[in-house]
Coordinates of C-alpha atoms in Angstrom, one line a residue:
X10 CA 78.7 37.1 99.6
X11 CA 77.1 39.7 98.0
X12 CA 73.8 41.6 100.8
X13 CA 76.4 39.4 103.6
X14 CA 77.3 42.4 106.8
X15 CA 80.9 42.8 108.2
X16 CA 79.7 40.2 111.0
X17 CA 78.7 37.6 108.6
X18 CA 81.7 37.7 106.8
X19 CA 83.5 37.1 109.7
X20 CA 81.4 33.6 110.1
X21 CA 80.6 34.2 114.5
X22 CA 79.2 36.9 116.2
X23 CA 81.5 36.5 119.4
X24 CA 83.7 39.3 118.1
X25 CA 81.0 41.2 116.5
X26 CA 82.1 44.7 117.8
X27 CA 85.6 44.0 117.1
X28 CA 87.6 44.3 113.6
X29 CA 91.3 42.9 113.3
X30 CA 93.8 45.1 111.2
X31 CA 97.4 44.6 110.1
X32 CA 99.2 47.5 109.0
X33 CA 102.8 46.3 107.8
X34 CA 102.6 43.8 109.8
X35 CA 101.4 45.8 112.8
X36 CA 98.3 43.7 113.9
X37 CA 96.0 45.4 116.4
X38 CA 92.2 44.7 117.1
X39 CA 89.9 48.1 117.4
X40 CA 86.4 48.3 118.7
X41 CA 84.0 49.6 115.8
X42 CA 82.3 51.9 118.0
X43 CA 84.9 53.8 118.1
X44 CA 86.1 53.9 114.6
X45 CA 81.9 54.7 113.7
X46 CA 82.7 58.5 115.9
X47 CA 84.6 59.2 112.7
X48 CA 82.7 57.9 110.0
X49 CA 84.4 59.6 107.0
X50 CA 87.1 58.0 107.8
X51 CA 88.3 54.9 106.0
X52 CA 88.4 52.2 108.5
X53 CA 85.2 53.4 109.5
X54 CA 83.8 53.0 105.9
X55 CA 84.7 49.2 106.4
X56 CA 82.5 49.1 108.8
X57 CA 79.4 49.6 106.3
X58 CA 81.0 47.5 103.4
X59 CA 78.5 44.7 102.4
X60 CA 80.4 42.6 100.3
X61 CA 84.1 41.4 99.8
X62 CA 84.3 43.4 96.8
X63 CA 83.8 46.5 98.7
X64 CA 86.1 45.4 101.2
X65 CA 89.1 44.5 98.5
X66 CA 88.8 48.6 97.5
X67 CA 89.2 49.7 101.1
X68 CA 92.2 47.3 101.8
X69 CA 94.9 45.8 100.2
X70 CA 93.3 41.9 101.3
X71 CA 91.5 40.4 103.6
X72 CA 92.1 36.9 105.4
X73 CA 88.7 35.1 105.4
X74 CA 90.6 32.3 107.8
X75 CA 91.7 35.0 110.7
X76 CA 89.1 37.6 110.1
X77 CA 91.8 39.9 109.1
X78 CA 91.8 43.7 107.3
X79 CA 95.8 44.1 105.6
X80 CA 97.0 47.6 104.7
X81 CA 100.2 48.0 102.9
X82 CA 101.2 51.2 104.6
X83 CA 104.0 52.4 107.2
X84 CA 103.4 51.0 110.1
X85 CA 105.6 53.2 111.7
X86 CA 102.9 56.0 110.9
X87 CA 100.2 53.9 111.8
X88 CA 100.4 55.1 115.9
X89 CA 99.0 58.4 115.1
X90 CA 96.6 57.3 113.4
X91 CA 95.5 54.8 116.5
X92 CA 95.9 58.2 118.5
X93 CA 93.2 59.9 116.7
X94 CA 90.9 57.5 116.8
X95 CA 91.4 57.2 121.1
X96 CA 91.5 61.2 121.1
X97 CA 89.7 62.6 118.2
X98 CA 92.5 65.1 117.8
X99 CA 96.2 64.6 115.8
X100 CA 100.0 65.2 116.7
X101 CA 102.5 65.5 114.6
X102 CA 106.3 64.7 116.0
X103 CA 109.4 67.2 114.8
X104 CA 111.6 64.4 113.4
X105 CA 108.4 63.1 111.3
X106 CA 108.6 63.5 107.3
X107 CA 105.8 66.1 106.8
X108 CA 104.5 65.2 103.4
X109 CA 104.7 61.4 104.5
X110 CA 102.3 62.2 107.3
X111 CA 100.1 64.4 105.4
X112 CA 99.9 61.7 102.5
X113 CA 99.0 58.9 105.5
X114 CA 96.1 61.1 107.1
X115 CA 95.3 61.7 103.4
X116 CA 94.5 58.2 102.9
X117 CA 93.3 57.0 106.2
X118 CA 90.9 59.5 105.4
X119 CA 91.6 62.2 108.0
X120 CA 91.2 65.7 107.6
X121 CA 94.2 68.0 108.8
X122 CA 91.6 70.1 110.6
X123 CA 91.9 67.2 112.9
X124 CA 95.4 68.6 114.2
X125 CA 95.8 69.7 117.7
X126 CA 96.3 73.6 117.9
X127 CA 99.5 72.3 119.4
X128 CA 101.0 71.0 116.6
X129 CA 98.6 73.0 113.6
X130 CA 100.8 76.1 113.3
X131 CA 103.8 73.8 112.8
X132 CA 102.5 72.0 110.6
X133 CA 101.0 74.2 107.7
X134 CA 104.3 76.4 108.4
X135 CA 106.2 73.3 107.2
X136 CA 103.9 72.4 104.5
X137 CA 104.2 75.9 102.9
X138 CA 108.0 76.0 103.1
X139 CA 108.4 74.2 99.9
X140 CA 105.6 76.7 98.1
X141 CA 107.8 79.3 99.6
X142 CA 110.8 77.8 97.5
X143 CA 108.6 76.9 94.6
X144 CA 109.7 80.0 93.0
X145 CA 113.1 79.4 93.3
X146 CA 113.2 75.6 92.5
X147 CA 111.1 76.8 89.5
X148 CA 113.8 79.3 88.5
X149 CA 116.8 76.9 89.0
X150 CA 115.0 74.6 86.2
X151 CA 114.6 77.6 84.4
X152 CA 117.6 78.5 83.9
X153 CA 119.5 75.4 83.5
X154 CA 116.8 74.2 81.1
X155 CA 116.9 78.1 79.5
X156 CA 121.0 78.2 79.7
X157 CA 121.3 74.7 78.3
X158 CA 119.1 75.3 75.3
X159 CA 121.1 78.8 74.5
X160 CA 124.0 76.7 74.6
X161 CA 123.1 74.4 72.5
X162 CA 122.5 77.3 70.1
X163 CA 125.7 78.6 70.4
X164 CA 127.2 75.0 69.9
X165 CA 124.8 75.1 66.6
X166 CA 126.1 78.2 65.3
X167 CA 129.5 77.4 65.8
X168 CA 129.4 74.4 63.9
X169 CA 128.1 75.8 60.9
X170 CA 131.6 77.0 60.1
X171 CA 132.8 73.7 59.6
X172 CA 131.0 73.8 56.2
X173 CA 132.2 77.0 55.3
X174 CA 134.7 78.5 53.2
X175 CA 137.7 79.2 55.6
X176 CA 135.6 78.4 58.4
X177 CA 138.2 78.2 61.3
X178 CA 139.4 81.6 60.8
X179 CA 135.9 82.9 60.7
X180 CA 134.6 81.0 63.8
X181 CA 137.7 82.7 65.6
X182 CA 136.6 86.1 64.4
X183 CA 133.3 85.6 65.4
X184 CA 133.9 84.2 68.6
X185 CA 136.4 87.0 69.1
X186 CA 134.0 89.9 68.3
X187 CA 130.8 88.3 70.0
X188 CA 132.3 87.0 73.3
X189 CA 134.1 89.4 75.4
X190 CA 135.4 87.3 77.3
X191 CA 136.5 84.7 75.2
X192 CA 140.4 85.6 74.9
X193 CA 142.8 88.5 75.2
X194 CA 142.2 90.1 71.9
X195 CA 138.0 89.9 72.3
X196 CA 138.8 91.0 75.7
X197 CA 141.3 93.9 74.3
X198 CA 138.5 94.6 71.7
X199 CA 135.7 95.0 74.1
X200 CA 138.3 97.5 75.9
X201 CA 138.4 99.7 73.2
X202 CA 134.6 99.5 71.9
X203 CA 133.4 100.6 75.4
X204 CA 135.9 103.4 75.6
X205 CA 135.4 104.7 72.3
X206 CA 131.3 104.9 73.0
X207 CA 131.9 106.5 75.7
X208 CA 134.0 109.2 74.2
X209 CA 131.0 109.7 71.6
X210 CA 128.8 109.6 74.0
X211 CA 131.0 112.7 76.1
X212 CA 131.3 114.7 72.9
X213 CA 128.0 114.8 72.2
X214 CA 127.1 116.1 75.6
X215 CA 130.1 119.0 75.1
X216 CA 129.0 120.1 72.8
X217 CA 125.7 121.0 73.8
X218 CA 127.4 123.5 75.9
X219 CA 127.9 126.7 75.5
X220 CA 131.6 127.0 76.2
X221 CA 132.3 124.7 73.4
X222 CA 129.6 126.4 70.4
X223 CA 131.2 127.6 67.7
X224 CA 129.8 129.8 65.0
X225 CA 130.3 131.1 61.4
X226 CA 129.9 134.4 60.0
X227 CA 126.4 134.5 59.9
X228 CA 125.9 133.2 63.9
X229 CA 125.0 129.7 63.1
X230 CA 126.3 127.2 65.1
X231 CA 128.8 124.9 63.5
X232 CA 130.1 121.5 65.2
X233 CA 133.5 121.6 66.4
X234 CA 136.3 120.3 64.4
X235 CA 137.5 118.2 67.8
X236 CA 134.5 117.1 68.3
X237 CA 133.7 115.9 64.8
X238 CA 137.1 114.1 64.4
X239 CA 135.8 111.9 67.5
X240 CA 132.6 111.5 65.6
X241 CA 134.0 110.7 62.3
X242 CA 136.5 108.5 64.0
X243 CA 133.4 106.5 66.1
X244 CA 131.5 106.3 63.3
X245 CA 133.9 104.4 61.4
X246 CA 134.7 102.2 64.3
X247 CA 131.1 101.2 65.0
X248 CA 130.8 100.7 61.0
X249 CA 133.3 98.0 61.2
X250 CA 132.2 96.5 63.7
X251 CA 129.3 95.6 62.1
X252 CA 130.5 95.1 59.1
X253 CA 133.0 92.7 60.0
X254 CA 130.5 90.7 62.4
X255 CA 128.4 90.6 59.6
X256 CA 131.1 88.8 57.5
X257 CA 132.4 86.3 59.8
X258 CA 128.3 85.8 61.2
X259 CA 127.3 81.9 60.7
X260 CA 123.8 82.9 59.4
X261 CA 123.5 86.0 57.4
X262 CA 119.7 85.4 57.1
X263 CA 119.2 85.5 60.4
X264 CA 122.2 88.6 61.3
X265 CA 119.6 91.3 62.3
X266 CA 117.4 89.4 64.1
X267 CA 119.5 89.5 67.2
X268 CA 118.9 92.8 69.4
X269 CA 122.6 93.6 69.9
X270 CA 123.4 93.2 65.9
X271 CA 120.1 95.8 65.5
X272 CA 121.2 98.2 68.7
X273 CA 125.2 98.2 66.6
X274 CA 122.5 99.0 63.4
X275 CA 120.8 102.0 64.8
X276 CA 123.7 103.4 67.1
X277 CA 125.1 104.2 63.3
X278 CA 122.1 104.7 61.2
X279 CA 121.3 108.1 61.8
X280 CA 124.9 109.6 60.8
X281 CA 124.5 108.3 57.6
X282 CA 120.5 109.7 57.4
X283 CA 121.9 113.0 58.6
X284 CA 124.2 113.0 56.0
X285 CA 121.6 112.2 53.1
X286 CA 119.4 114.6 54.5
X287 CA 121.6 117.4 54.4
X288 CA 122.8 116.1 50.9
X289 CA 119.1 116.6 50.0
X290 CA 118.9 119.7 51.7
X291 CA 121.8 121.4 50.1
X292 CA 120.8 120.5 46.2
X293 CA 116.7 121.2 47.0
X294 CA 116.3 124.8 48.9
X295 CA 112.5 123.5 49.3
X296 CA 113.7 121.2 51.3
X297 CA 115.5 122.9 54.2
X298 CA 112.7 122.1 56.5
X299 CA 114.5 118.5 56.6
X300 CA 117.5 119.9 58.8
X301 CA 115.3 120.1 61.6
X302 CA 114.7 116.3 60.9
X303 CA 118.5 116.1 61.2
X304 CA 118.9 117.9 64.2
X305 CA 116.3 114.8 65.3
X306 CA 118.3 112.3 64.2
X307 CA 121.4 113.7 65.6
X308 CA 120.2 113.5 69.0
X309 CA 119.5 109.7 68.1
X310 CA 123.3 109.2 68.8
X311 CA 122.4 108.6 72.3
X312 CA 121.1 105.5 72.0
X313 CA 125.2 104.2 71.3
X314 CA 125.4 104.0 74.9
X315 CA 122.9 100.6 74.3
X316 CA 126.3 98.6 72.5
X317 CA 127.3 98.9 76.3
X318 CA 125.3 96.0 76.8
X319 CA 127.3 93.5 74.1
X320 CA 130.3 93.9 76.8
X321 CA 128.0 93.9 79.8
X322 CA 126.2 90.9 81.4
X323 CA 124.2 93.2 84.1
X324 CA 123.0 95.3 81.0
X325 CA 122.1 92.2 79.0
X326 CA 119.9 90.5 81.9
X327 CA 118.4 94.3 82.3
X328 CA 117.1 94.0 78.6
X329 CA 116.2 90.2 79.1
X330 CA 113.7 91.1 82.3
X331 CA 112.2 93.9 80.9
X332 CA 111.5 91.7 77.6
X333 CA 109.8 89.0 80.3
X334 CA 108.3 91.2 83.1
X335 CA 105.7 93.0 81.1
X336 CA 103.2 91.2 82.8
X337 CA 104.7 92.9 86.3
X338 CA 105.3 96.3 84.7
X339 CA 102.2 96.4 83.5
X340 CA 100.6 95.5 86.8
X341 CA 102.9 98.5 88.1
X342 CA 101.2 100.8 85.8
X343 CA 98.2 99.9 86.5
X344 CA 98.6 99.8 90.5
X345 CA 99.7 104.1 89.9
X346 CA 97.1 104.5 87.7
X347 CA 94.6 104.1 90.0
X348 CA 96.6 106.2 93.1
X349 CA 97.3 109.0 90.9
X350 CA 93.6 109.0 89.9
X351 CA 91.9 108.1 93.3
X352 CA 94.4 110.9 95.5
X353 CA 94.8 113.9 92.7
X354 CA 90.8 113.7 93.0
X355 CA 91.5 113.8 96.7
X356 CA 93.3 116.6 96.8
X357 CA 91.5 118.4 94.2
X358 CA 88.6 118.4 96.4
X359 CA 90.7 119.9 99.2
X360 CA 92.9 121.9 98.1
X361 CA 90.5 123.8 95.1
X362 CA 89.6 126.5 97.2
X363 CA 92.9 127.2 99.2
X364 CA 95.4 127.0 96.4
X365 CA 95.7 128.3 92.7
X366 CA 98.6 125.1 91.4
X367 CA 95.9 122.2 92.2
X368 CA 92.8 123.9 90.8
X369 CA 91.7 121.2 88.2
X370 CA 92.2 117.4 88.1
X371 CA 94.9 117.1 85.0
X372 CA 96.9 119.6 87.6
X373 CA 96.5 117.0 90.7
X374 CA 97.7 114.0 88.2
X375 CA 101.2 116.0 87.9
X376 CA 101.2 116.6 91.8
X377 CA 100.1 112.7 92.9
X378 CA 102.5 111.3 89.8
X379 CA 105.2 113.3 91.8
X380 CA 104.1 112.2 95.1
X381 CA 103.3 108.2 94.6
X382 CA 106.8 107.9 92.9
X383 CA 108.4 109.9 95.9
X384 CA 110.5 112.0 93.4
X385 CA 108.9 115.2 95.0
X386 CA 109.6 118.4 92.6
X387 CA 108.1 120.6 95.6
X388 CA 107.1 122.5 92.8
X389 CA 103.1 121.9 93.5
X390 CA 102.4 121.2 97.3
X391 CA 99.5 121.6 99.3
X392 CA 98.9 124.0 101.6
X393 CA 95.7 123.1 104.1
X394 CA 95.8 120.3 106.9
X395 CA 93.7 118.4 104.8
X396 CA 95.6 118.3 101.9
X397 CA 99.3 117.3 103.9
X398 CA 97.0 114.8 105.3
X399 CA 96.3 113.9 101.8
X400 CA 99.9 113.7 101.0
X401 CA 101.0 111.5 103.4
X402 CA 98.5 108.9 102.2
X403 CA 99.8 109.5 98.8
X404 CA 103.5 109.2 99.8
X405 CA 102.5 105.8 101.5
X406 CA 100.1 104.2 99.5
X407 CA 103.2 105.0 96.5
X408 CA 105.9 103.4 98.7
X409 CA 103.9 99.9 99.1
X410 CA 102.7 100.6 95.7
X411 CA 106.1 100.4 93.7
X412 CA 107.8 97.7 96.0
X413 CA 105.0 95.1 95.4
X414 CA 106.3 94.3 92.2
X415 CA 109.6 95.2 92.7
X416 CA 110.3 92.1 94.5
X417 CA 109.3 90.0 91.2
X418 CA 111.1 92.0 88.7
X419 CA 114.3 91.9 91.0
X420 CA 113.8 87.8 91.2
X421 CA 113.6 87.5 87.6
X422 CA 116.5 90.1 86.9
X423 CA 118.5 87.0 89.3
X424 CA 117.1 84.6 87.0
X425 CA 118.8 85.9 83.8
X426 CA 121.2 87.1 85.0
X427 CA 122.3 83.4 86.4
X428 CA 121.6 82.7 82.9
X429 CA 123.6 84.8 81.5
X430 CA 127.1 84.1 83.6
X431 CA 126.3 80.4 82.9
X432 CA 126.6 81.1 79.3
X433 CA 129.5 83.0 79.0
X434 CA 131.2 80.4 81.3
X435 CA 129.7 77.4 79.0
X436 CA 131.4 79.5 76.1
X437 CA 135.0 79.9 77.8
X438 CA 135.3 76.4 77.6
X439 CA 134.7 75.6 74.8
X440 CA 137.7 74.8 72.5
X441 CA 137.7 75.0 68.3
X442 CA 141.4 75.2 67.7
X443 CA 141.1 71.4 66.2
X444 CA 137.2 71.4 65.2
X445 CA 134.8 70.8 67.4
X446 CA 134.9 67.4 69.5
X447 CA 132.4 67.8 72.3
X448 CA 129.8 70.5 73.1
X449 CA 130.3 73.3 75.5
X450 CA 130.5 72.2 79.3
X451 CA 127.3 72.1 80.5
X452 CA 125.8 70.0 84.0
X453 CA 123.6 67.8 82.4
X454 CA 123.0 65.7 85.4
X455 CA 121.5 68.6 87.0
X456 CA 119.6 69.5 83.6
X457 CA 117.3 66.0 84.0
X458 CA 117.4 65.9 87.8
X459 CA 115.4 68.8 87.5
X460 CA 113.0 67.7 84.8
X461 CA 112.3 64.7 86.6
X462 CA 111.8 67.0 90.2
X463 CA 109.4 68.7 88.0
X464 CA 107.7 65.9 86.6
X465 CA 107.5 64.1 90.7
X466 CA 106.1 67.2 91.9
X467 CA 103.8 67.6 89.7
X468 CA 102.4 63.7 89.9
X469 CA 102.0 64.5 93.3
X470 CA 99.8 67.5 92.7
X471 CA 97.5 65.9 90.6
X472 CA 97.3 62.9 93.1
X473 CA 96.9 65.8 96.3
X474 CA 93.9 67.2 94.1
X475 CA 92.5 64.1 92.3
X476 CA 89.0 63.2 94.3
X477 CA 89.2 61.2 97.3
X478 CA 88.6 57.7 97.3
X479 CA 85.2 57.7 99.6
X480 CA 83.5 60.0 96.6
X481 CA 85.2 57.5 93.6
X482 CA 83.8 54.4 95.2
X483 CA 80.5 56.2 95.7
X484 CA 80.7 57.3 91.8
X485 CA 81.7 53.3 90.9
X486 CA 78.3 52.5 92.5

């Protein structure tokens, strides 16, 4: 058959101008003049096959008997397509299954830029709604797939008890003292942790005032006896605490490696420095330089206010973006470092001559800092019409500036922090008073659902962006 036209396949020339197609078992005859208008298209292509071969990879068969084209397609879609070919231009109906119709154009091969301005707007609106929730349906399989693989390390963790010496009672510890919400007593211990950072907290902040300084013969301030029995009495708190975690933890190896294990070791650490130091201090008069180092470390007590986050989720999912939005923090940065620098040269040309605070450049990076943020100090303003002019720029180029990536930081902070009520819940249902039976409640029908969503959706991306089959036929020959 091979050098044989579409006529001579067909054996008679009485019909030459006239193909026969059945779509599903839609049959219709078309004239070939009017599928040539479009000749990109793929029943047009037919048109210039030269050889059953050719045919075969433009159709799914062809009847030799009845002079017949077969397509394995919807026939249900198939109007439309008729429609285009009598009007040059595509509808799309309301009640139609977009990505069905956009896969049927695709392989008829018609180009959406076909679609009537009636029905275009429509139509790439409801293409792009499922982009639009691509962030979201990526963040659901997130955070099962992230939740589910945190549980499974808890589940791990609590089963190395089993082969452990005394290993119920120390897998009730543990899960007493890590979960806050695990029982009455964790939930009676997280009670008095938080209250007793925060009393550390308050008495370090009284006694930076004056009304509670007290001083010894020689004017030096001394701390207040109150106030150190509150220290003294936190201090020894927070020591257990970690201590006794420590003890009951199911890998000792790999105890400090946690962030909340190494905030409970540095909330504590720089007591005991202070107290070495001034040790060293006392027996070494050469030394007494190091109390100013102590006075450093003393200060350090602030960061207690961090074990907040072991009995808070919103404080843990804080930490958890910041760890995973450096990318968007960074481009925050960088979006003010280029306002600060672009209007405090701005103004600096403006305002050099009518005012003495924004005389030099480093001076106009304090002043557009202050503006772009919108804190406004009021300390450094300027003072021509130029410069205000200047300022509301600044003040609006900072507000667009700082909500840009806002809006992604705040959609991960939902991520994790989805995660994180997930796994406390998976961890309140769990039950160890007989051993452990089953692992922690966790939806895994949902868990696979979404790996095989994923795994659909992105088969159908490759085959949306794989070459069309007009330019692999033309590659084949």
């Amino acid at each position: 058959m091979t050098g044989q036209s579409l006529e001579d396949l067909s054996g008679t020339n009485i019909e030459e101008n006239v193909i026969r197609i059945n779509v599903g078992g839609f049959k219709k005859r078309l004239l070939s003049n009017m599928l040539s208008r479009f000749p990109e298209t793929r029943l047009a292509r037919l048109l210039r096959c030269q050889s059953k071969d050719a045919i075969l990879e433009l159709c799914d068969d062809y009847d030799d008997a009845e002079k017949e084209f077969y397509f394995d397609r919807n026939p249900a879609l198939f109007p439309y397509v008729l429609n285009f070919y009598n009007t040059g231009r595509l509808h799309v109906m309301a009640e139609l299954c977009i990505f069905s119709f956009s896969q049927e154009i695709e392989y008829w091969g018609i180009n959406e830029f076909f679609i009537d301005s009636c029905c275009s707007n429509a139509y790439h609106c409801r293409i792009m709604e499922p982009n639009r929730d691509e962030w979201d349906d990526k963040s659901e399989e997130g955070s099962t797939a992230s939740s589910f693989d945190e549980i499974l390390e808890f589940y791990n963790d609590a089963t190395k008890f089993d082969k452990q010496p005394l290993g119920s009672v120390r897998r009730r510890i543990w899960l007493m003292l890590d979960n806050p919400g695990y029982s009455v007593p964790s939930r009676i211990i997280s009670v008095f942790s938080i209250l007793v950072v925060l009393g550390s907290i308050v008495t370090m902040c009284m006694n930076s005032m004056a009304e509670f300084v007290v001083l010894d013969s020689d004017g030096q301030p001394l701390e207040d006896p109150r106030f150190e029995i509150v220290e003294l009495f936190g201090i020894g708190w927070f020591t257990f605490e970690l201590l006794a975690r420590f003890a009951v933890a199911p890998d000792l190896l790999h105890f400090f490696q946690h962030p909340l294990n190494l905030i409970d070791l540095v909330s504590i650490l720089p007591f005991y420095l202070t107290l070495v130091i001034n040790l060293v201090a006392e027996s070494s008069p050469a030394l007494t330089n190091l109390g100013r180092v102590a006075q450093v470390l003393r200060l350090m007590r602030i960061f207690r206010i961090l074990k907040l986050a072991r009995h808070s989720t919103g404080l843990r999912s804080l930490g958890a973006t910041l760890k995973n939005s450096y990318k968007e923090v960074g481009l925050l940065l960088l979006y003010l470092a280029v306002g600060v620098s672009f209007f405090s040269v701005m103004v600096y040309t403006v305002e050099k001559e009518d005012s003495d605070d924004l005389n030099t450049i480093p001076a106009c990076w304090w002043w557009a800092t202050v503006s772009m943020t919108t804190v406004g100090y009021g300390d450094v303003v300027p003072v021509s019409i130029a410069g205000k002019l200047t300022a509301s720029a600044c003040i609006l180029a900072g507000i667009l500036v700082v909500v840009l990536p806002i809006t992604l930081i705040f959609n991960k902070f939902s991520l994790f922090y989805k995660r994180q009520k997930q796994l406390e819940v998976a961890m309140k249902s769990c039950d160890f008073d007989e051993g452990i039976k089953e692992a922690p409640s966790v939806n895994l029908r949902n868990y696979y659902a979404h790996k095989v969503k994923s795994l659909m959706a992105s088969l159908s991306n490759m085959s949306r962006s794989s070459p069309s089959e007009h330019s692999l036929t033309e590659s084949l020959h």
